[in-house]
PDB file of C-alpha atoms in Angstrom:
ATOM      1  CA  MET P   1       2.123 -30.241 -14.893  1.00 42.00           C
ATOM      2  CA  VAL P   2       2.901 -29.171 -11.321  1.00 43.00           C
ATOM      3  CA  VAL P   3       1.486 -31.380  -8.575  1.00 46.00           C
ATOM      4  CA  GLU P   4       0.301 -29.552  -5.457  1.00 48.00           C
ATOM      5  CA  TYR P   5       0.319 -31.589  -2.262  1.00 46.00           C
ATOM      6  CA  SER P   6       0.672 -31.220   1.463  1.00 48.00           C
ATOM      7  CA  SER P   7       2.064 -33.346   4.279  1.00 49.00           C
ATOM      8  CA  LYS P   8      -1.461 -34.298   5.346  1.00 50.00           C
ATOM      9  CA  SER P   9      -2.352 -35.667   1.912  1.00 48.00           C
ATOM     10  CA  TYR P  10       0.949 -37.535   1.449  1.00 49.00           C
ATOM     11  CA  PRO P  11      -0.323 -40.849   2.978  1.00 52.00           C
ATOM     12  CA  LEU P  12      -2.972 -40.951   0.240  1.00 49.00           C
ATOM     13  CA  TRP P  13      -0.441 -40.251  -2.525  1.00 49.00           C
ATOM     14  CA  SER P  14       2.048 -42.787  -1.141  1.00 53.00           C
ATOM     15  CA  TYR P  15      -0.068 -45.704  -2.398  1.00 51.00           C
ATOM     16  CA  ILE P  16       0.374 -44.598  -6.022  1.00 52.00           C
ATOM     17  CA  SER P  17       3.237 -46.285  -7.849  1.00 56.00           C
ATOM     18  CA  GLY P  18       6.111 -43.939  -8.737  1.00 54.00           C
ATOM     19  CA  ILE P  19       4.704 -41.019  -6.748  1.00 52.00           C
ATOM     20  CA  LYS P  20       7.965 -40.481  -4.831  1.00 54.00           C
ATOM     21  CA  GLY P  21       9.812 -39.752  -8.048  1.00 52.00           C
ATOM     22  CA  VAL P  22       7.114 -37.296  -9.065  1.00 50.00           C
ATOM     23  CA  MET P  23       7.317 -35.566  -5.688  1.00 51.00           C
ATOM     24  CA  ARG P  24      11.083 -35.164  -6.041  1.00 56.00           C
ATOM     25  CA  MET P  25      10.524 -33.732  -9.513  1.00 53.00           C
ATOM     26  CA  VAL P  26       8.047 -31.045  -8.364  1.00 51.00           C
ATOM     27  CA  PRO P  27      10.648 -28.467  -7.139  1.00 55.00           C
ATOM     28  CA  SER P  28      12.600 -28.910 -10.386  1.00 53.00           C
ATOM     29  CA  LEU P  29       9.456 -28.353 -12.458  1.00 52.00           C
ATOM     30  CA  ARG P  30       8.582 -25.220 -10.505  1.00 60.00           C
ATOM     31  CA  LYS P  31      12.064 -23.778 -10.994  1.00 58.00           C
ATOM     32  CA  PHE P  32      12.010 -24.648 -14.693  1.00 59.00           C
ATOM     33  CA  ASP P  33       8.503 -23.230 -15.160  1.00 63.00           C
ATOM     34  CA  SER P  34       9.556 -19.865 -13.710  1.00 64.00           C
ATOM     35  CA  SER P  35      12.517 -19.459 -16.132  1.00 71.00           C
ATOM     36  CA  GLU P  36      11.768 -18.285 -19.671  1.00 78.00           C
ATOM     37  CA  VAL P  37      15.400 -18.925 -20.702  1.00 77.00           C
ATOM     38  CA  ALA P  38      15.230 -22.574 -19.597  1.00 79.00           C
ATOM     39  CA  LYS P  39      11.998 -23.068 -21.569  1.00 79.00           C
ATOM     40  CA  LYS P  40      13.622 -21.567 -24.667  1.00 83.00           C
ATOM     41  CA  ARG P  41      16.645 -23.843 -24.311  1.00 82.00           C
ATOM     42  CA  MET P  42      14.430 -26.929 -24.083  1.00 84.00           C
ATOM     43  CA  GLU P  43      12.591 -25.759 -27.196  1.00 84.00           C
ATOM     44  CA  MET P  44      15.920 -25.441 -29.059  1.00 86.00           C
ATOM     45  CA  ILE P  45      17.020 -28.930 -27.966  1.00 88.00           C
ATOM     46  CA  ARG P  46      13.800 -30.484 -29.263  1.00 87.00           C
ATOM     47  CA  PHE P  47      14.054 -28.500 -32.496  1.00 89.00           C
ATOM     48  CA  TYR P  48      17.653 -29.692 -32.936  1.00 89.00           C
ATOM     49  CA  ASP P  49      16.667 -33.344 -32.431  1.00 89.00           C
ATOM     50  CA  ALA P  50      13.878 -33.002 -34.997  1.00 88.00           C
ATOM     51  CA  HIS P  51      15.554 -30.903 -37.736  1.00 88.00           C
ATOM     52  CA  GLY P  52      19.324 -31.100 -37.272  1.00 87.00           C
ATOM     53  CA  GLU P  53      22.129 -28.587 -36.805  1.00 87.00           C
ATOM     54  CA  ALA P  54      21.884 -26.533 -40.000  1.00 88.00           C
ATOM     55  CA  ILE P  55      18.233 -25.517 -39.633  1.00 88.00           C
ATOM     56  CA  THR P  56      18.619 -25.003 -35.863  1.00 85.00           C
ATOM     57  CA  LYS P  57      21.550 -22.638 -36.387  1.00 85.00           C
ATOM     58  CA  GLN P  58      19.596 -20.749 -39.022  1.00 85.00           C
ATOM     59  CA  ALA P  59      16.478 -20.505 -36.822  1.00 84.00           C
ATOM     60  CA  PHE P  60      17.996 -19.864 -33.383  1.00 84.00           C
ATOM     61  CA  GLY P  61      21.664 -19.022 -33.976  1.00 85.00           C
ATOM     62  CA  VAL P  62      22.999 -21.929 -31.864  1.00 85.00           C
ATOM     63  CA  ASP P  63      25.230 -24.717 -33.129  1.00 88.00           C
ATOM     64  CA  ARG P  64      25.926 -28.306 -32.138  1.00 89.00           C
ATOM     65  CA  LYS P  65      28.437 -27.353 -29.423  1.00 90.00           C
ATOM     66  CA  VAL P  66      25.920 -25.246 -27.516  1.00 87.00           C
ATOM     67  CA  ILE P  67      23.203 -27.913 -27.799  1.00 88.00           C
ATOM     68  CA  SER P  68      25.668 -30.572 -26.633  1.00 89.00           C
ATOM     69  CA  ARG P  69      26.575 -28.465 -23.601  1.00 88.00           C
ATOM     70  CA  TRP P  70      22.914 -28.108 -22.634  1.00 86.00           C
ATOM     71  CA  LYS P  71      22.325 -31.845 -23.118  1.00 87.00           C
ATOM     72  CA  GLN P  72      25.327 -32.548 -20.900  1.00 88.00           C
ATOM     73  CA  ARG P  73      23.766 -30.399 -18.188  1.00 84.00           C
ATOM     74  CA  LEU P  74      20.573 -32.436 -18.446  1.00 81.00           C
ATOM     75  CA  LYS P  75      22.576 -35.657 -18.206  1.00 84.00           C
ATOM     76  CA  ASN P  76      24.571 -34.486 -15.192  1.00 84.00           C
ATOM     77  CA  GLY P  77      21.348 -33.346 -13.552  1.00 76.00           C
ATOM     78  CA  GLU P  78      19.775 -36.779 -14.110  1.00 73.00           C
ATOM     79  CA  GLY P  79      17.218 -35.301 -16.475  1.00 71.00           C
ATOM     80  CA  SER P  80      16.204 -32.485 -14.126  1.00 74.00           C
ATOM     81  CA  LEU P  81      14.720 -29.673 -16.211  1.00 74.00           C
ATOM     82  CA  SER P  82      15.965 -27.099 -13.693  1.00 75.00           C
ATOM     83  CA  SER P  83      19.525 -27.833 -14.870  1.00 76.00           C
ATOM     84  CA  LEU P  84      18.741 -25.720 -17.957  1.00 79.00           C
ATOM     85  CA  VAL P  85      18.133 -22.645 -15.797  1.00 80.00           C
ATOM     86  CA  PRO P  86      21.074 -20.231 -16.307  1.00 78.00           C
ATOM     87  CA  LYS P  87      23.547 -20.237 -13.461  1.00 78.00           C
ATOM     88  CA  SER P  88      25.057 -17.139 -11.895  1.00 79.00           C
ATOM     89  CA  THR P  89      27.980 -15.679 -13.838  1.00 81.00           C
ATOM     90  CA  ARG P  90      29.447 -14.029 -10.755  1.00 84.00           C
ATOM     91  CA  PRO P  91      33.183 -14.798 -10.377  1.00 86.00           C
ATOM     92  CA  HIS P  92      34.086 -17.317  -7.683  1.00 84.00           C
ATOM     93  CA  GLN P  93      36.888 -15.066  -6.473  1.00 85.00           C
ATOM     94  CA  THR P  94      35.967 -11.394  -6.340  1.00 82.00           C
ATOM     95  CA  ARG P  95      38.158  -8.414  -5.602  1.00 81.00           C
ATOM     96  CA  GLN P  96      38.211  -7.541  -1.923  1.00 79.00           C
ATOM     97  CA  PRO P  97      38.191  -3.889  -0.766  1.00 77.00           C
ATOM     98  CA  ALA P  98      41.679  -2.642   0.015  1.00 83.00           C
ATOM     99  CA  THR P  99      40.747   0.073   2.529  1.00 88.00           C
ATOM    100  CA  LYS P 100      43.220   0.157   5.391  1.00 91.00           C
ATOM    101  CA  ALA P 101      41.997  -1.075   8.758  1.00 91.00           C
ATOM    102  CA  GLN P 102      43.109   2.201  10.412  1.00 94.00           C
ATOM    103  CA  ILE P 103      40.816   4.212   8.139  1.00 94.00           C
ATOM    104  CA  VAL P 104      37.872   1.861   8.690  1.00 94.00           C
ATOM    105  CA  GLU P 105      38.337   2.074  12.467  1.00 94.00           C
ATOM    106  CA  PHE P 106      38.561   5.882  12.326  1.00 95.00           C
ATOM    107  CA  ILE P 107      35.291   6.112  10.374  1.00 95.00           C
ATOM    108  CA  ARG P 108      33.639   3.721  12.817  1.00 94.00           C
ATOM    109  CA  GLU P 109      34.693   5.822  15.817  1.00 94.00           C
ATOM    110  CA  GLN P 110      33.491   9.032  14.182  1.00 93.00           C
ATOM    111  CA  ARG P 111      30.120   7.525  13.299  1.00 92.00           C
ATOM    112  CA  LYS P 112      29.752   5.995  16.745  1.00 90.00           C
ATOM    113  CA  LYS P 113      30.536   9.290  18.459  1.00 89.00           C
ATOM    114  CA  HIS P 114      28.445  11.399  16.055  1.00 88.00           C
ATOM    115  CA  PHE P 115      25.995   8.978  14.406  1.00 82.00           C
ATOM    116  CA  ARG P 116      24.544  11.654  12.088  1.00 82.00           C
ATOM    117  CA  LEU P 117      27.950  12.771  10.793  1.00 89.00           C
ATOM    118  CA  GLY P 118      27.876  12.761   6.976  1.00 90.00           C
ATOM    119  CA  LYS P 119      30.451  11.698   4.419  1.00 92.00           C
ATOM    120  CA  ASP P 120      31.646  15.222   3.565  1.00 93.00           C
ATOM    121  CA  LYS P 121      32.373  16.136   7.182  1.00 93.00           C
ATOM    122  CA  ILE P 122      34.044  12.792   7.829  1.00 94.00           C
ATOM    123  CA  LYS P 123      36.265  13.469   4.796  1.00 95.00           C
ATOM    124  CA  ILE P 124      37.678  16.635   6.424  1.00 94.00           C
ATOM    125  CA  PHE P 125      38.662  14.856   9.642  1.00 94.00           C
ATOM    126  CA  LEU P 126      39.863  11.779   7.760  1.00 95.00           C
ATOM    127  CA  ASP P 127      42.266  13.788   5.570  1.00 95.00           C
ATOM    128  CA  ARG P 128      43.797  15.308   8.698  1.00 95.00           C
ATOM    129  CA  PHE P 129      44.079  11.849  10.306  1.00 95.00           C
ATOM    130  CA  CYS P 130      45.737  10.367   7.193  1.00 94.00           C
ATOM    131  CA  ARG P 131      48.299  13.199   7.034  1.00 94.00           C
ATOM    132  CA  GLU P 132      49.237  12.589  10.661  1.00 94.00           C
ATOM    133  CA  LYS P 133      49.615   8.842  10.027  1.00 92.00           C
ATOM    134  CA  SER P 134      51.343   9.376   6.648  1.00 93.00           C
ATOM    135  CA  ILE P 135      48.892   7.087   4.844  1.00 93.00           C
ATOM    136  CA  PRO P 136      46.930   7.764   1.643  1.00 93.00           C
ATOM    137  CA  THR P 137      43.396   9.038   2.168  1.00 94.00           C
ATOM    138  CA  ILE P 138      40.229   7.834   0.418  1.00 94.00           C
ATOM    139  CA  SER P 139      37.510   9.594  -1.567  1.00 94.00           C
ATOM    140  CA  VAL P 140      34.048  10.617  -0.390  1.00 94.00           C
ATOM    141  CA  SER P 141      32.397   7.806  -2.375  1.00 94.00           C
ATOM    142  CA  THR P 142      34.704   5.260  -0.732  1.00 94.00           C
ATOM    143  CA  ILE P 143      33.716   6.612   2.693  1.00 94.00           C
ATOM    144  CA  VAL P 144      30.077   5.960   1.780  1.00 94.00           C
ATOM    145  CA  ASN P 145      30.931   2.406   0.714  1.00 93.00           C
ATOM    146  CA  VAL P 146      32.821   1.774   3.963  1.00 93.00           C
ATOM    147  CA  ILE P 147      29.836   2.981   6.012  1.00 93.00           C
ATOM    148  CA  LYS P 148      27.354   0.839   4.083  1.00 92.00           C
ATOM    149  CA  ARG P 149      29.578  -2.239   3.862  1.00 90.00           C
ATOM    150  CA  ASN P 150      30.310  -2.283   7.585  1.00 91.00           C
ATOM    151  CA  LYS P 151      26.854  -1.013   8.617  1.00 89.00           C
ATOM    152  CA  PHE P 152      28.177   1.920  10.633  1.00 91.00           C
ATOM    153  CA  PHE P 153      24.700   3.101  11.661  1.00 88.00           C
ATOM    154  CA  PHE P 154      24.563   3.773  15.390  1.00 84.00           C
ATOM    155  CA  GLN P 155      21.435   5.920  15.522  1.00 76.00           C
ATOM    156  CA  LYS P 156      19.293   5.152  18.560  1.00 69.00           C
ATOM    157  CA  ALA P 157      15.981   3.605  17.574  1.00 62.00           C
ATOM    158  CA  SER P 158      14.052   5.426  20.300  1.00 56.00           C
ATOM    159  CA  LYS P 159      15.410   8.872  19.397  1.00 51.00           C
ATOM    160  CA  THR P 160      12.713  11.359  18.368  1.00 56.00           C
ATOM    161  CA  TYR P 161      13.349  14.416  16.216  1.00 57.00           C
ATOM    162  CA  HIS P 162      10.153  16.338  16.909  1.00 62.00           C
ATOM    163  CA  ASP P 163       9.027  18.319  19.892  1.00 68.00           C
ATOM    164  CA  PRO P 164       6.912  16.027  22.105  1.00 69.00           C
ATOM    165  CA  ALA P 165       5.045  19.116  23.318  1.00 70.00           C
ATOM    166  CA  SER P 166       4.131  20.204  19.791  1.00 74.00           C
ATOM    167  CA  LYS P 167       0.530  20.137  18.589  1.00 73.00           C
ATOM    168  CA  TRP P 168       1.351  17.465  15.992  1.00 72.00           C
ATOM    169  CA  ALA P 169       2.881  15.139  18.599  1.00 73.00           C
ATOM    170  CA  GLN P 170      -0.055  15.611  20.962  1.00 73.00           C
ATOM    171  CA  ASN P 171      -2.548  14.912  18.184  1.00 74.00           C
ATOM    172  CA  GLN P 172      -0.688  11.703  17.317  1.00 71.00           C
ATOM    173  CA  VAL P 173      -1.020  10.541  20.916  1.00 66.00           C
ATOM    174  CA  LYS P 174      -4.714  11.438  21.022  1.00 69.00           C
ATOM    175  CA  LYS P 175      -5.413   9.954  17.596  1.00 71.00           C
ATOM    176  CA  LYS P 176      -7.720   6.965  17.878  1.00 76.00           C
ATOM    177  CA  LYS P 177      -8.417   4.221  15.399  1.00 83.00           C
ATOM    178  CA  ARG P 178     -11.599   4.875  13.453  1.00 89.00           C
ATOM    179  CA  LEU P 179     -14.315   2.321  12.824  1.00 92.00           C
ATOM    180  CA  ARG P 180     -14.063   1.679   9.077  1.00 94.00           C
ATOM    181  CA  VAL P 181     -16.604   0.408   6.543  1.00 94.00           C
ATOM    182  CA  LYS P 182     -15.208  -1.564   3.598  1.00 92.00           C
ATOM    183  CA  HIS P 183     -18.357  -2.006   1.513  1.00 93.00           C
ATOM    184  CA  SER P 184     -21.642  -0.258   0.857  1.00 92.00           C
ATOM    185  CA  PRO P 185     -24.008  -1.102   3.754  1.00 93.00           C
ATOM    186  CA  LYS P 186     -26.879  -3.563   3.347  1.00 93.00           C
ATOM    187  CA  PRO P 187     -28.795  -3.354   6.635  1.00 94.00           C
ATOM    188  CA  ILE P 188     -31.765  -5.594   7.319  1.00 92.00           C
ATOM    189  CA  ASP P 189     -33.540  -3.074   9.568  1.00 93.00           C
ATOM    190  CA  TRP P 190     -34.077   0.672   9.943  1.00 95.00           C
ATOM    191  CA  GLY P 191     -31.653   2.950  11.760  1.00 96.00           C
ATOM    192  CA  TYR P 192     -28.540   2.843   9.538  1.00 97.00           C
ATOM    193  CA  ILE P 193     -27.973   6.504   8.595  1.00 97.00           C
ATOM    194  CA  ASN P 194     -25.647   7.676   5.828  1.00 97.00           C
ATOM    195  CA  SER P 195     -24.677  11.382   5.684  1.00 97.00           C
ATOM    196  CA  ASP P 196     -22.760  13.678   3.357  1.00 97.00           C
ATOM    197  CA  SER P 197     -22.614  17.342   2.311  1.00 95.00           C
ATOM    198  CA  VAL P 198     -22.783  19.307  -0.944  1.00 93.00           C
ATOM    199  CA  GLU P 199     -21.131  22.688  -1.544  1.00 92.00           C
ATOM    200  CA  ARG P 200     -22.788  25.328  -3.712  1.00 87.00           C
ATOM    201  CA  VAL P 201     -21.273  28.677  -4.734  1.00 84.00           C
ATOM    202  CA  THR P 202     -23.697  31.451  -5.718  1.00 80.00           C
ATOM    203  CA  ASP P 203     -22.334  34.895  -6.617  1.00 78.00           C
ATOM    204  CA  GLY P 204     -19.111  34.060  -4.781  1.00 81.00           C
ATOM    205  CA  ILE P 205     -20.980  33.000  -1.619  1.00 83.00           C
ATOM    206  CA  LYS P 206     -20.485  29.446  -0.391  1.00 88.00           C
ATOM    207  CA  GLU P 207     -23.393  27.470   0.966  1.00 88.00           C
ATOM    208  CA  TYR P 208     -23.521  23.914   2.194  1.00 93.00           C
ATOM    209  CA  PHE P 209     -26.313  21.350   2.025  1.00 94.00           C
ATOM    210  CA  ILE P 210     -25.954  18.647   4.662  1.00 96.00           C
ATOM    211  CA  SER P 211     -27.959  15.521   3.904  1.00 97.00           C
ATOM    212  CA  ALA P 212     -28.668  12.213   5.623  1.00 97.00           C
ATOM    213  CA  ILE P 213     -30.656   9.192   4.515  1.00 97.00           C
ATOM    214  CA  ASP P 214     -31.809   5.974   6.138  1.00 97.00           C
ATOM    215  CA  VAL P 215     -30.308   3.281   3.921  1.00 96.00           C
ATOM    216  CA  LYS P 216     -33.214   0.855   4.439  1.00 95.00           C
ATOM    217  CA  MET P 217     -36.240   3.131   4.945  1.00 94.00           C
ATOM    218  CA  LYS P 218     -35.036   5.822   2.481  1.00 94.00           C
ATOM    219  CA  PHE P 219     -36.140   8.567   4.908  1.00 96.00           C
ATOM    220  CA  ALA P 220     -33.996  11.626   4.084  1.00 96.00           C
ATOM    221  CA  LEU P 221     -33.390  15.163   5.305  1.00 96.00           C
ATOM    222  CA  THR P 222     -31.418  18.047   3.768  1.00 94.00           C
ATOM    223  CA  LEU P 223     -30.668  21.371   5.478  1.00 94.00           C
ATOM    224  CA  ASN P 224     -28.778  24.445   4.319  1.00 91.00           C
ATOM    225  CA  TYR P 225     -25.888  25.936   6.342  1.00 93.00           C
ATOM    226  CA  LYS P 226     -23.539  28.859   5.795  1.00 91.00           C
ATOM    227  CA  ARG P 227     -20.509  26.995   7.155  1.00 94.00           C
ATOM    228  CA  LEU P 228     -19.469  23.355   7.247  1.00 96.00           C
ATOM    229  CA  THR P 229     -18.420  22.812  10.865  1.00 96.00           C
ATOM    230  CA  SER P 230     -18.812  20.098  13.469  1.00 96.00           C
ATOM    231  CA  GLN P 231     -21.162  22.407  15.409  1.00 96.00           C
ATOM    232  CA  ASN P 232     -23.469  22.708  12.398  1.00 96.00           C
ATOM    233  CA  MET P 233     -23.222  18.961  11.850  1.00 97.00           C
ATOM    234  CA  THR P 234     -24.287  18.437  15.469  1.00 97.00           C
ATOM    235  CA  ASP P 235     -27.227  20.796  14.931  1.00 97.00           C
ATOM    236  CA  PHE P 236     -28.213  18.826  11.827  1.00 97.00           C
ATOM    237  CA  TYR P 237     -27.978  15.577  13.810  1.00 98.00           C
ATOM    238  CA  HIS P 238     -30.389  16.865  16.474  1.00 97.00           C
ATOM    239  CA  ARG P 239     -32.846  18.108  13.851  1.00 96.00           C
ATOM    240  CA  PHE P 240     -32.658  14.782  12.032  1.00 97.00           C
ATOM    241  CA  LYS P 241     -33.363  12.862  15.251  1.00 96.00           C
ATOM    242  CA  ASP P 242     -36.390  15.055  15.980  1.00 95.00           C
ATOM    243  CA  LEU P 243     -37.954  14.209  12.604  1.00 95.00           C
ATOM    244  CA  TYR P 244     -36.765  10.617  12.210  1.00 96.00           C
ATOM    245  CA  PRO P 245     -39.564   8.133  13.023  1.00 94.00           C
ATOM    246  CA  GLY P 246     -37.232   5.432  14.341  1.00 94.00           C
ATOM    247  CA  LYS P 247     -34.079   5.077  16.440  1.00 95.00           C
ATOM    248  CA  VAL P 248     -30.644   5.925  15.028  1.00 96.00           C
ATOM    249  CA  ARG P 249     -28.509   2.777  15.399  1.00 96.00           C
ATOM    250  CA  VAL P 250     -25.443   3.533  13.197  1.00 97.00           C
ATOM    251  CA  TRP P 251     -24.168   6.737  11.566  1.00 98.00           C
ATOM    252  CA  GLN P 252     -21.898   6.477   8.519  1.00 97.00           C
ATOM    253  CA  SER P 253     -19.978   9.448   7.081  1.00 96.00           C
ATOM    254  CA  ASP P 254     -16.817  10.402   5.222  1.00 95.00           C
ATOM    255  CA  ASN P 255     -13.607  11.665   6.845  1.00 94.00           C
ATOM    256  CA  GLY P 256     -14.336  15.400   6.660  1.00 93.00           C
ATOM    257  CA  SER P 257     -13.536  17.637   9.625  1.00 93.00           C
ATOM    258  CA  GLU P 258     -17.244  18.395  10.088  1.00 95.00           C
ATOM    259  CA  ASN P 259     -17.760  14.756  11.088  1.00 95.00           C
ATOM    260  CA  LEU P 260     -15.258  14.984  13.944  1.00 93.00           C
ATOM    261  CA  GLY P 261     -15.078  17.193  17.026  1.00 92.00           C
ATOM    262  CA  SER P 262     -18.348  17.956  18.774  1.00 95.00           C
ATOM    263  CA  PHE P 263     -20.386  15.852  16.329  1.00 97.00           C
ATOM    264  CA  ASP P 264     -18.338  12.715  16.977  1.00 95.00           C
ATOM    265  CA  GLU P 265     -18.516  13.375  20.721  1.00 95.00           C
ATOM    266  CA  GLN P 266     -22.305  13.725  20.512  1.00 96.00           C
ATOM    267  CA  LEU P 267     -22.602  10.349  18.780  1.00 96.00           C
ATOM    268  CA  LYS P 268     -20.453   8.740  21.487  1.00 95.00           C
ATOM    269  CA  LYS P 269     -22.602  10.379  24.159  1.00 96.00           C
ATOM    270  CA  ASP P 270     -25.749   8.932  22.540  1.00 96.00           C
ATOM    271  CA  GLY P 271     -24.123   5.504  22.134  1.00 96.00           C
ATOM    272  CA  VAL P 272     -24.362   5.582  18.327  1.00 96.00           C
ATOM    273  CA  PRO P 273     -21.451   3.861  16.500  1.00 96.00           C
ATOM    274  CA  HIS P 274     -19.768   6.275  14.075  1.00 97.00           C
ATOM    275  CA  CYS P 275     -18.498   4.484  10.951  1.00 96.00           C
ATOM    276  CA  PHE P 276     -16.106   6.131   8.485  1.00 96.00           C
ATOM    277  CA  ILE P 277     -15.553   5.180   4.856  1.00 96.00           C
ATOM    278  CA  TYR P 278     -12.032   4.822   3.464  1.00 94.00           C
ATOM    279  CA  PRO P 279     -10.509   7.961   1.879  1.00 93.00           C
ATOM    280  CA  ARG P 280     -11.257   8.459  -1.826  1.00 91.00           C
ATOM    281  CA  CYS P 281     -13.847   5.636  -1.827  1.00 93.00           C
ATOM    282  CA  PRO P 282     -17.198   7.339  -2.547  1.00 92.00           C
ATOM    283  CA  GLN P 283     -18.576   4.020  -3.826  1.00 93.00           C
ATOM    284  CA  ILE P 284     -19.005   2.991  -0.178  1.00 95.00           C
ATOM    285  CA  ASP P 285     -21.417   5.933   0.254  1.00 94.00           C
ATOM    286  CA  THR P 286     -23.637   4.656  -2.562  1.00 94.00           C
ATOM    287  CA  TYR P 287     -27.020   5.672  -1.145  1.00 95.00           C
ATOM    288  CA  ILE P 288     -26.171   9.218  -0.025  1.00 96.00           C
ATOM    289  CA  GLU P 289     -24.175   9.904  -3.214  1.00 95.00           C
ATOM    290  CA  ARG P 290     -27.192   8.888  -5.310  1.00 95.00           C
ATOM    291  CA  TYR P 291     -29.448  11.042  -3.142  1.00 95.00           C
ATOM    292  CA  ASN P 292     -27.077  14.027  -3.443  1.00 95.00           C
ATOM    293  CA  ARG P 293     -27.069  13.706  -7.225  1.00 94.00           C
ATOM    294  CA  THR P 294     -30.869  13.633  -7.294  1.00 92.00           C
ATOM    295  CA  ILE P 295     -31.331  16.646  -5.033  1.00 91.00           C
ATOM    296  CA  GLN P 296     -28.739  18.648  -6.992  1.00 90.00           C
ATOM    297  CA  ASP P 297     -30.352  17.889 -10.366  1.00 88.00           C
ATOM    298  CA  GLU P 298     -33.947  18.316  -9.226  1.00 85.00           C
ATOM    299  CA  PHE P 299     -33.686  21.110  -6.648  1.00 84.00           C
ATOM    300  CA  ILE P 300     -30.347  22.873  -6.102  1.00 83.00           C
ATOM    301  CA  TYR P 301     -29.476  23.737  -9.708  1.00 81.00           C
ATOM    302  CA  PRO P 302     -33.030  24.818 -10.728  1.00 79.00           C
ATOM    303  CA  ASN P 303     -33.234  27.092  -7.648  1.00 76.00           C
ATOM    304  CA  LEU P 304     -29.890  28.904  -7.829  1.00 69.00           C
ATOM    305  CA  ASP P 305     -31.717  32.238  -7.632  1.00 67.00           C
ATOM    306  CA  ALA P 306     -33.579  31.311  -4.423  1.00 64.00           C
ATOM    307  CA  ILE P 307     -33.370  33.729  -1.515  1.00 48.00           C
ATOM    308  CA  HIS P 308     -30.819  32.388   0.960  1.00 56.00           C
ATOM    309  CA  ASP P 309     -33.023  32.838   4.033  1.00 56.00           C
ATOM    310  CA  LYS P 310     -35.846  30.811   2.455  1.00 64.00           C
ATOM    311  CA  VAL P 311     -33.782  27.906   1.180  1.00 65.00           C
ATOM    312  CA  ASN P 312     -34.590  25.583   4.085  1.00 68.00           C
ATOM    313  CA  SER P 313     -38.338  26.093   3.782  1.00 70.00           C
ATOM    314  CA  ILE P 314     -38.192  25.544   0.009  1.00 69.00           C
ATOM    315  CA  VAL P 315     -36.098  22.390   0.270  1.00 69.00           C
ATOM    316  CA  ASN P 316     -38.371  20.989   2.977  1.00 68.00           C
ATOM    317  CA  ARG P 317     -41.395  21.492   0.744  1.00 71.00           C
ATOM    318  CA  TYR P 318     -39.492  19.785  -2.083  1.00 66.00           C
ATOM    319  CA  ILE P 319     -38.597  16.735   0.018  1.00 67.00           C
TER     320      ILE P 319
END
């Protein structure tokens, strides 16, 4: 059992007899509990004490010498279970790289002067340098190891590799943080509007149905447009406001381009907060997604042969 405690609760624990020993044991227990090998070794030791060497060797493949070595570790560790955790097998004395200091300094100077100079180009200049100095050269892979080992990376952190005047760079500067919604809204009053659009293709012709619904009141409007643009979304917004019996307090939408541009500017002008859902999270748009499914099943699909110019009047009669 691992005991969780904090410095604030320690005065309470200090009155319990033997608690200091338990507290010192906690780190050892945590280390032991995180090692499957240490747990297996303790299981073998207990099995050995209960059944003897012959059965233990047959069951686990370990003999008395191995068990004795593990028990000695426990004894030296004063019974600490973490002493059974395998230690690192890395040699105490490892082989040190034998690259000449002249070569390392040459690579450093080349990288410092031309910080994007790669290993293959450095190899060409290094071979020439080694011939002049009458010293053996090194391979391309060794050059890479020298660069990584000595951290020969002199690239300036503030250096930019794109055109600051490009459209992408300007958009990044203008890009503003969007107001995000994490969960499906549960407003207590009217005025929280949720919008979305549905695409329909008839005889190769695309049409779009833009819809909006009041999450609380369930007042909804759907209009048909030939194109899905921010201008058409703005037109839909004005038409919705003209028919809506209350005041629009919040407008929630997805991240489509039709919800940006002139439409977003119109919402800011009217002082209406524009909330965006997270990408690929339609579950946040629960109410409008359910409404879209209903209007597709009950109106759009049964009226695929409707005359395009009369769609709006038909859908208004349906709603």
